[in-house]
Every structure is written in C-alpha cells, then in structure tokens.
Amino acid sequence: MMLKERLAAEIPLWRERVRKLVKENGHVKVGEVNISQVYGGMRDVKGLVTDISYVDPVDGIRFRGYTIPELLEKLPKPEGAEMPYAGGLYYLFLIGALPSLEDAEEVEREWKARQAVPNYVFDIIRAMPPDTHPMTLFTQAVLALQSGSIFSTQYHHGLKKDEYWIPTLEDSLNLTAKLPTIATYIYRWKYKHGYFIPSNPDLDWGGNFAHMMGIPEEEYKDLSRLYFLLHSDHESGNVSAHATHLVGSSLADVYYATSSGLSGLAGPLHGLANQECLAWLLQVYNVYQGVPDREELRQFAWETLDSGRVIPGYGHAVLRKTDPRFTAQLEFGMKHMDTDDIFLLAKLVYEVVPDVLRDQGKAKDPWPNVDAISGSLQYHYGIKEFDFYTVMFGVSRALGVTANAVWARALSQPIERPKSLTTAMLEDIASKA
Ligand SMILES: CC(C)(COP(=O)(O)OP(=O)(O)OC[C@H]1O[C@@H](n2cnc3c(N)ncnc32)[C@H](O)[C@@H]1OP(=O)(O)O)[C@@H](O)C(=O)NCCC(=O)NCCS
C-alpha cells in the first residue's frame, strides 16, 4: 500500500528528530501554568503536540503549514469538481506533503475497497428507538466496528512497539472509509423513512456522501467536499481531538478512541455551535418576516447582547480575523445561492455584527468563525434536521483524529497522565506566592 510505504520512509526521520529534541532539550520550558488555568479548563496550557494542524491567530487553521485558500487551490480535485478530494487531504495529513492527483486517487481507491459496512451495524442502528439522537447512533456504529480492529487483534498476539502504527493505519483507513455510508444511513433512516441510497462506485468519498444523502443538486457534492475539508482538524486541544488522543494513549484502538472523540463532539459547547447559529438566523428571519434591513439587524443584535446572550458564530479563542473557513463557505454561497434569503441574512450579519461587537467592546475577536455560516448552506440544500449537522462534523473530524492517531503510535506518544492537585494545595501555593 502506497500510504504505508511512504509513512515507513517518513517515520524514522521524525522519530530521530523527536528523540534528539527531547534528549538535548527536554529540560527547556515551553510555558507556565497559573491557578486560573488549572481551574479554567487548561486554556492555553501548552501540553500537546501535533504536526498536522496549527491555528494561526491571523491566517486561521493551517493544515501541514498550508492555509485554507492555498489548499483549495493546490489539492487535487475530481474531474470537473470545484472542491478537492478528501483523499488528497488525508494524504496530506498522513504524509505531510501535498499529494499528486495519483496520490489522492490512490487514497480514494483504498477507501472504496474498504467501504463495505457489516450488516450488523445497520441492525444496531435500526434496533434503536427512532428518537435516538443521530450522534448517539453514529458513535454506537463506530464503536460497533471495534470488533474488526486489526490493531487490537495484532496487539493481543504480540506486536512490536515500533510497528503499532501499521495496524493503526489499517484501522484508520477501514473506519474512515465507512463513515459516509454510516452517516447517510442514519440520515435516511431517521428522516427519510429508511429509504437508503446505495453508494455510487464512480464517486469520490465526499461526492458519494452527497449522493447517498439524496441531495439532487450537483454542487452539493462540492459543498460536502468543502465541508469535510474545513472541519477535519483544529489542533489537538479541542474536545474531540483531545478525547480521541487521550483514549488512544491507553492503546485503545482507533474505534474506541474515535467514538470517544465523537461523544465529545456531541456536547453543546463543541459540535453543536453551528446549529445555534442557524437557529439565531432563523429567529431574526421570523421576527422580521424576512431579511431585515441593516438598522433592524443592528437593533436585534444589540437586543441579544443586552439580554446577556452571545451572538452565535462570532468570536474566537485564538483567531483575531475572519475565520478563513467562514470565508471559503461565504464564497461558495455567493457562487451557488446568492438569492437564498437565509444565506443573504448570514451575509448581512457579517456586514453588521462585527461593528456591534466592537462597539460593545467585550469580545476580543468580533469576526465570524466557521459556524456563522455552515448551517445556512446545508439549510439551502434542504438539510433542515439540525441534529444531523454534528454527524457531518464528525465524519469530517474523523479524518483529523485518525491521522493524528497514526502519528501518535508512530512516535510512541505515551499514555497521558497530567497531575491534579487539591484546592487546599492550590491555596497553599497561592499563600506562598
Ligand atoms: C468563541 C468564544 C466561546 C470564544 O470565547 P473567549 O475566548 O472567551 O472570547 P473572548 O475572550 O473574546 O471573550 C471576552 C468577552 O466577550 C464576550 N464575547 C465573545 N464573543 C462574543 C459574542 N459572539 N457575542 C457576545 N459576546 C461575546 C465573552 O462572552 C466575554 O464576555 P465576559 O467577559 O462577560 O465573560 C466566544 O467568542 C463565544 O461565545 N462566541 C459565540 C458562540 C460561538 O460562536 N461558538 C462557536 C465557537 S467556534
């Protein structure tokens, strides 16, 4: 397998690089931790390492050093498509270099060969009460695949530590290959009376997802490719990435680890933000019985702030400019739906709300993040079941977390074990400071 060969060439170089860094500079401090951070969710504590993505305060996310606009230009695309192959992105995550068209298509071929979902997984989904949250079904399906873990089987038969990454790569490809089918099965079962649309072998991973969703517009395939690229990875400290890494650090396989990350994604403070944004837009739309004018929107935004609530989709912990993931989706919308009211409203909010937030003077970043717009694009294509948005996020995020899992095993990252203190100990430290 091409990915395995290329990784086998890369990994020894990285192992040596990390070994040398730790041996020669292991004592060098990278930061300090204060009491606010210990009580404050470890915000900004530098305690993780990943080479797959980094959030730059100005450029936003960089995947393997490339910005979103660079990747949209440079990653190979299916013939006639506007947006890149997810397979090329996965290659970039794993190998660290831009793929050729051949490389991207090779990953897509690997996925196709591994995409069949065992029937018992569908049985599990169908056995659940119909009102089960789609994220519960999705997480269960991922966990149900665990019995097929090649890593677990090989580990129990004795596997050398420096080969852990090989079955982890197999598991990662096997799992990610199946996610479009599983996610769309859940969608069709829950919301479309169970009329399941079989996979189209001529389509790529992202395009096939769009096809199996049953969305007829051709450009929805491109929106899916774009969405999966934009949500795939966001450093390692966010809940889904960190939960996956933490669980994987116990040598639990990729199925256990990813399903833990997905459980984290299901929380309202993480993967659910995009649906809150759309709900806010629809609320504005309902109040004004259409798209309001600027002044009305300004007033509505102030009312939201004055009632002590936040404007969803605006602000960011790290970024200090418009999130390039927002811009990429805005550009897509301007090209494909520039007469859609909800999209136009999202665009108007972008023109009005940053000034309101600046006037209020609290938010450090008055600019939109990825969530300010993604829901409105899905809504345009008729995906109005908000609960499902997090599943799409999960399909995408699995690309990032599984690629990180391969590298965590390749670099023998150890079990995570931060130290905790008692409140009395912290009080004692404070009294002596
Ligand atoms: C994303 C977010 C959680 C970042 O939090 P953060 O790093 O603490 O942000 P800041 O340091 O700029 O916050 C400073 C103050 O501005 C406020 N603020 C930040 N973004 C705001 C927004 N969109 N609307 C209103 N107030 C906002 C904060 O609530 C905070 O107020 P406080 O001092 O009364 O507690 C925050 O901007 C937010 O809540 N945004 C809206 C929800 C959202 O879009 N979530 C999706 C995240 S990807």
Short mmCIF file of N, CA, C and O and ligand atoms in Angstrom, two decimals, residues 43 234 268-270 272-274 276-277 304-305 308-318 320 323 325 353 357 360-372, ligand 1:
data_model
loop_
_atom_site.label_atom_id
_atom_site.label_comp_id
_atom_site.label_asym_id
_atom_site.label_seq_id
_atom_site.Cartn_x
_atom_site.Cartn_y
_atom_site.Cartn_z
N ARG A 43 -6.98 26.25 29.64
CA ARG A 43 -6.94 27.14 28.48
C ARG A 43 -5.51 27.65 28.24
O ARG A 43 -4.85 28.14 29.15
N HIS A 234 -8.35 20.74 13.93
CA HIS A 234 -8.21 22.08 14.50
C HIS A 234 -7.31 22.01 15.71
O HIS A 234 -7.74 22.21 16.83
N PRO A 268 -22.93 20.33 23.69
CA PRO A 268 -23.40 21.61 23.16
C PRO A 268 -22.31 22.69 23.07
O PRO A 268 -22.44 23.61 22.29
N LEU A 269 -21.25 22.56 23.84
CA LEU A 269 -20.21 23.59 23.75
C LEU A 269 -19.23 23.31 22.62
O LEU A 269 -18.32 24.09 22.36
N HIS A 270 -19.38 22.17 21.95
CA HIS A 270 -18.41 21.84 20.89
C HIS A 270 -19.12 21.76 19.55
O HIS A 270 -19.31 22.76 18.87
N LEU A 272 -22.11 21.48 18.58
CA LEU A 272 -23.49 21.94 18.35
C LEU A 272 -23.59 23.43 18.01
O LEU A 272 -24.67 23.93 17.72
N ALA A 273 -22.43 24.13 18.05
CA ALA A 273 -22.49 25.59 17.88
C ALA A 273 -23.12 25.99 16.55
O ALA A 273 -23.85 26.98 16.47
N ASN A 274 -22.86 25.20 15.48
CA ASN A 274 -23.37 25.62 14.17
C ASN A 274 -24.90 25.64 14.12
O ASN A 274 -25.50 26.48 13.48
N GLU A 276 -26.80 26.35 16.64
CA GLU A 276 -27.26 27.53 17.38
C GLU A 276 -27.21 28.77 16.50
O GLU A 276 -28.06 29.65 16.59
N CYS A 277 -26.20 28.84 15.65
CA CYS A 277 -26.08 29.99 14.73
C CYS A 277 -27.26 30.02 13.78
O CYS A 277 -27.86 31.07 13.56
N THR A 304 -29.94 41.03 21.59
CA THR A 304 -29.34 39.75 22.00
C THR A 304 -28.26 40.01 23.06
O THR A 304 -28.23 39.36 24.11
N LEU A 305 -27.38 40.99 22.78
CA LEU A 305 -26.30 41.27 23.73
C LEU A 305 -26.84 41.81 25.05
O LEU A 305 -26.42 41.38 26.13
N GLY A 308 -27.92 39.56 27.67
CA GLY A 308 -26.87 38.75 28.29
C GLY A 308 -26.48 37.53 27.48
O GLY A 308 -25.75 36.66 27.97
N ARG A 309 -26.95 37.46 26.22
CA ARG A 309 -26.57 36.30 25.41
C ARG A 309 -25.46 36.67 24.43
O ARG A 309 -25.18 37.86 24.23
N VAL A 310 -24.84 35.66 23.85
CA VAL A 310 -23.80 35.92 22.86
C VAL A 310 -24.40 35.85 21.46
O VAL A 310 -25.46 35.27 21.25
N ILE A 311 -23.69 36.45 20.51
CA ILE A 311 -24.12 36.30 19.11
C ILE A 311 -23.42 35.06 18.58
O ILE A 311 -22.19 35.05 18.42
N PRO A 312 -24.18 34.00 18.34
CA PRO A 312 -23.52 32.75 17.96
C PRO A 312 -22.79 32.87 16.64
O PRO A 312 -23.26 33.54 15.71
N GLY A 313 -21.63 32.23 16.57
CA GLY A 313 -20.87 32.24 15.32
C GLY A 313 -19.86 33.37 15.25
O GLY A 313 -19.11 33.45 14.28
N TYR A 314 -19.85 34.22 16.27
CA TYR A 314 -18.89 35.33 16.26
C TYR A 314 -17.95 35.23 17.45
O TYR A 314 -18.33 34.81 18.53
N GLY A 315 -16.68 35.59 17.20
CA GLY A 315 -15.68 35.49 18.26
C GLY A 315 -14.90 34.20 18.16
O GLY A 315 -15.35 33.23 17.52
N HIS A 316 -13.73 34.21 18.72
CA HIS A 316 -12.88 33.01 18.69
C HIS A 316 -11.83 33.10 19.78
O HIS A 316 -11.38 34.19 20.12
N ALA A 317 -11.48 31.94 20.32
CA ALA A 317 -10.49 31.93 21.40
C ALA A 317 -9.10 32.32 20.89
O ALA A 317 -8.32 32.93 21.62
N VAL A 318 -8.78 31.99 19.67
CA VAL A 318 -7.43 32.22 19.16
C VAL A 318 -7.41 33.24 18.01
O VAL A 318 -6.56 34.13 17.97
N ARG A 320 -8.05 36.26 15.39
CA ARG A 320 -8.33 37.69 15.52
C ARG A 320 -8.68 38.31 14.16
O ARG A 320 -8.48 39.49 13.93
N ASP A 323 -12.55 34.09 10.21
CA ASP A 323 -12.09 32.71 10.06
C ASP A 323 -12.09 32.33 8.56
O ASP A 323 -13.13 32.46 7.90
N ARG A 325 -12.30 29.64 7.24
CA ARG A 325 -13.29 28.58 6.98
C ARG A 325 -14.66 29.22 6.75
O ARG A 325 -15.49 28.69 6.03
N VAL A 353 -22.68 42.76 12.26
CA VAL A 353 -22.39 42.36 13.64
C VAL A 353 -20.97 42.69 14.13
O VAL A 353 -20.80 43.09 15.28
N LEU A 357 -20.26 44.30 17.83
CA LEU A 357 -19.41 43.68 18.86
C LEU A 357 -18.25 44.60 19.23
O LEU A 357 -17.87 44.69 20.40
N GLN A 360 -19.59 47.23 21.48
CA GLN A 360 -19.83 46.70 22.83
C GLN A 360 -18.51 46.57 23.58
O GLN A 360 -18.44 46.75 24.78
N GLY A 361 -17.45 46.22 22.84
CA GLY A 361 -16.10 46.25 23.40
C GLY A 361 -15.72 45.08 24.29
O GLY A 361 -14.72 45.16 25.01
N LYS A 362 -16.49 44.01 24.26
CA LYS A 362 -16.11 42.87 25.12
C LYS A 362 -15.35 41.79 24.36
O LYS A 362 -14.25 41.40 24.77
N ALA A 363 -15.91 41.35 23.26
CA ALA A 363 -15.28 40.23 22.52
C ALA A 363 -13.90 40.65 22.00
O ALA A 363 -13.76 41.72 21.41
N LYS A 364 -12.91 39.80 22.22
CA LYS A 364 -11.57 40.12 21.71
C LYS A 364 -11.54 39.99 20.20
O LYS A 364 -10.72 40.60 19.53
N ASP A 365 -12.41 39.14 19.68
CA ASP A 365 -12.45 38.93 18.23
C ASP A 365 -13.90 39.14 17.77
O ASP A 365 -14.76 38.33 18.08
N PRO A 366 -14.16 40.22 17.05
CA PRO A 366 -15.55 40.48 16.63
C PRO A 366 -15.92 39.79 15.32
O PRO A 366 -17.00 40.02 14.79
N TRP A 367 -15.04 38.96 14.80
CA TRP A 367 -15.23 38.40 13.46
C TRP A 367 -15.91 37.04 13.50
O TRP A 367 -15.87 36.35 14.52
N PRO A 368 -16.50 36.62 12.38
CA PRO A 368 -17.21 35.32 12.37
C PRO A 368 -16.27 34.13 12.40
O PRO A 368 -15.15 34.21 11.87
N ASN A 369 -16.72 33.05 13.02
CA ASN A 369 -15.99 31.79 12.96
C ASN A 369 -16.74 30.86 11.99
O ASN A 369 -17.76 31.24 11.40
N VAL A 370 -16.24 29.64 11.86
CA VAL A 370 -16.77 28.71 10.85
C VAL A 370 -18.28 28.48 10.99
O VAL A 370 -18.99 28.28 10.02
N ASP A 371 -18.76 28.53 12.24
CA ASP A 371 -20.15 28.15 12.49
C ASP A 371 -21.15 29.20 12.05
O ASP A 371 -22.35 28.92 11.95
N ALA A 372 -20.69 30.43 11.80
CA ALA A 372 -21.62 31.51 11.48
C ALA A 372 -22.35 31.29 10.16
O ALA A 372 -23.33 31.94 9.87
C1 LIG B 1 -15.99 31.54 20.65
C2 LIG B 1 -15.98 32.05 22.09
C3 LIG B 1 -16.51 30.92 23.01
C4 LIG B 1 -14.55 32.43 22.48
O1 LIG B 1 -14.54 32.72 23.85
P1 LIG B 1 -13.41 33.63 24.52
O2 LIG B 1 -12.06 33.26 24.04
O3 LIG B 1 -13.66 33.59 25.98
O4 LIG B 1 -13.76 35.08 23.93
P2 LIG B 1 -13.30 36.48 24.45
O5 LIG B 1 -12.02 36.39 25.24
O6 LIG B 1 -13.31 37.39 23.30
O7 LIG B 1 -14.46 36.87 25.47
C5 LIG B 1 -14.44 38.11 26.17
C6 LIG B 1 -15.86 38.58 26.45
O8 LIG B 1 -16.52 38.83 25.19
C7 LIG B 1 -17.72 38.10 25.12
N1 LIG B 1 -17.97 37.64 23.77
C8 LIG B 1 -17.14 36.91 22.98
N2 LIG B 1 -17.75 36.58 21.82
C9 LIG B 1 -18.98 37.12 21.89
C10 LIG B 1 -20.10 37.08 21.03
N3 LIG B 1 -20.10 36.43 19.87
N4 LIG B 1 -21.23 37.72 21.42
C11 LIG B 1 -21.26 38.36 22.60
N5 LIG B 1 -20.26 38.41 23.46
C12 LIG B 1 -19.13 37.79 23.11
C13 LIG B 1 -17.48 36.92 26.02
O9 LIG B 1 -18.70 36.32 26.43
C14 LIG B 1 -16.71 37.52 27.15
O10 LIG B 1 -17.63 38.18 27.98
P3 LIG B 1 -17.44 38.23 29.60
O11 LIG B 1 -16.18 39.00 29.81
O12 LIG B 1 -18.66 38.92 30.06
O13 LIG B 1 -17.34 36.80 30.04
C15 LIG B 1 -16.88 33.29 22.22
O14 LIG B 1 -16.43 34.26 21.30
C16 LIG B 1 -18.35 33.00 22.01
O15 LIG B 1 -19.06 32.66 22.97
N6 LIG B 1 -18.86 33.17 20.76
C17 LIG B 1 -20.23 32.86 20.44
C18 LIG B 1 -20.50 31.37 20.39
C19 LIG B 1 -19.79 30.68 19.24
O16 LIG B 1 -19.70 31.19 18.14
N7 LIG B 1 -19.26 29.46 19.48
C20 LIG B 1 -18.59 28.71 18.44
C21 LIG B 1 -17.15 28.63 18.68
S1 LIG B 1 -16.24 28.01 17.31
#
